[in-house]
Amino acid sequence: MSDLPYPTRQNYWNGRPQPSSSTAFQTIDPSTAKPLADVHTASHADIDAAIASAASAFPSWSTTPPTQRARILLAAVALLRARNDELARVETHDTGKPFSETSTVDVVTGTDVLEYFAHLVAGGGLNGETTQLRPDAWVYTRKEALGVCVGIGAWNYPLQIALWKAAPCLAAGNCMVYKPSEVTPLHGMLLAQVFSEAGLPDGVFNIVNGGGEVGAYLTAHPSVAKVSFTGQVATGQKVAASAAGGMKYVTMELGGKSPLLVLEDCEVENAVDGAMMANFFSTGQVCTNGTRVFVPEGMKERFEKKLLEKMEYIRAGDVMDHNTNFGPLVGKVHYEKVMGYIKHGVEADKAKLLYGGPEKPVFPDGTAEALKQGFWVRPTIFTDCTDDMRIVREEIFGPVMTILTYKTVEEAIERANDTSLGLAAGIFTRDLNLAHTVVAQLQAGITWINSWGESPAEMSVGGWKQSGVGVENGRRGIEAWVRNKSTLVDMSGSVASVFSKL
Ligand code: NDP
């Protein structure tokens, strides 16, 4: 019996936790670097068993009427909402994100998507189309479930990402084997248990834990019909290549280096709030972060003054304290990566440090000792940046804002698009005609006008260019989990044939 704060996490298939025949690893609390729980790694035999469990559940689940599937998913919604704070606490300990954030965003936005897709399929969202060809012939289409689908998640929104994948997958009648990131695996078994408690048949949702090798085995597995992946571009390339070997369907939600355009006529305070949300929420560990902030030359001073005033509202500290709104980075490896970029910005890029830097953040009295070993960095702002700097070109995935000035809007658009990534983009202006004109020219799949970061269930989101393939959420989100079958019906009694007697 371990004396860690959380019980051991096992893999989960056939509707129950399954002890692994393989090894275990530990997950840590990033705010203190202390271990939280042992987690069983899935062996190849375990993964095969989880996939077999999903495959045996598929015939019955895929033919369960959508309204009945929806009823079960809505029961899970009620359980998740009732356990919001308990699940948020788990997410806070596993990711280091403050409880003030996980209790109001992570569980809420994941659950909203489950509710959305349950209602969508109950309301006819899986209906096909009928096309009358002639009086005695027509075509109808059906949206059919794919089969066993794999979900592979990143560590920044563990429960939310799992739900964003499971919700449309299950609602459409598929079964899922989900692999959480090994950095933040605590939620996986809990979510599977919630689904079982809600009445989901055994095998419809399964969890396998482990690192990249578990993911690689899943993506190459011959019984898998689709892979939905969230993570880095480089990993996404490997996953897509592996899935292509079996002609599997894929959805790829990858990284970004998104531009935020501040226009001369905007409400400066609103734009500053947007830029702060786009860089420091979740300690900058958000895929859609607007890390390249383009500001008109003439506004730079005003913008930075207001920004510096507001930076004082960022509060690092005990992650369970309701007043804390800034947590540590997720772990040691990521800490070293982000810190490497901050140092590179100062030493090699020679960008001007406006705020923060490589030193540890200052904590309120009484918390400093416990947090000393944690993976904390200071929110950091570089200004007078140029497009060729590494901190401007590469995804850092930490709380590092870069400010770039521009002369004309046309120039800002061109520079904003000068990247191989295309996840998100946004603009702050009071001129709505101009806003729409500019948004139409930005090369990104997710865009905001006078806002940043909100991603409701109704909004389809997905990256352009190297940032991804396909979308999640919204009405279009369900299409990624079904395949089309077209049927032509002819009632004329005579097949149009070329093989007639001369
Ligand atoms: P990674 O690409 O490192 O990992 C993502 C997942 O892939 C993890 O579960 C990982 O396992 C697994 N994995 C690693 N190697 C393989 C492989 N060869 N085959 C299959 N699976 C594999 O991403 P991070 O976890 O570091 O997440 C951060 C990234 O995710 C950022 O780039 C961010 O922008 C992006 N992201 C994109 C989002 C979007 O919607 N576009 C949303 C959130 C994040 P393990 O970690 O256990 O080793």
mmCIF file of C-alpha atoms in Angstrom, residues 46 74 169 287 339 377:
data_model
loop_
_atom_site.group_PDB
_atom_site.id
_atom_site.type_symbol
_atom_site.label_atom_id
_atom_site.label_comp_id
_atom_site.label_asym_id
_atom_site.label_seq_id
_atom_site.Cartn_x
_atom_site.Cartn_y
_atom_site.Cartn_z
ATOM 1 C CA ASP A 46 -2.961 -4.654 -22.007
ATOM 2 C CA LEU A 74 -26.194 13.249 -20.033
ATOM 3 C CA CYS A 169 -16.750 9.881 -30.455
ATOM 4 C CA CYS A 287 -2.153 25.901 -27.578
ATOM 5 C CA MET A 339 13.600 28.586 -19.075
ATOM 6 C CA VAL A 377 8.907 30.634 -13.738
#
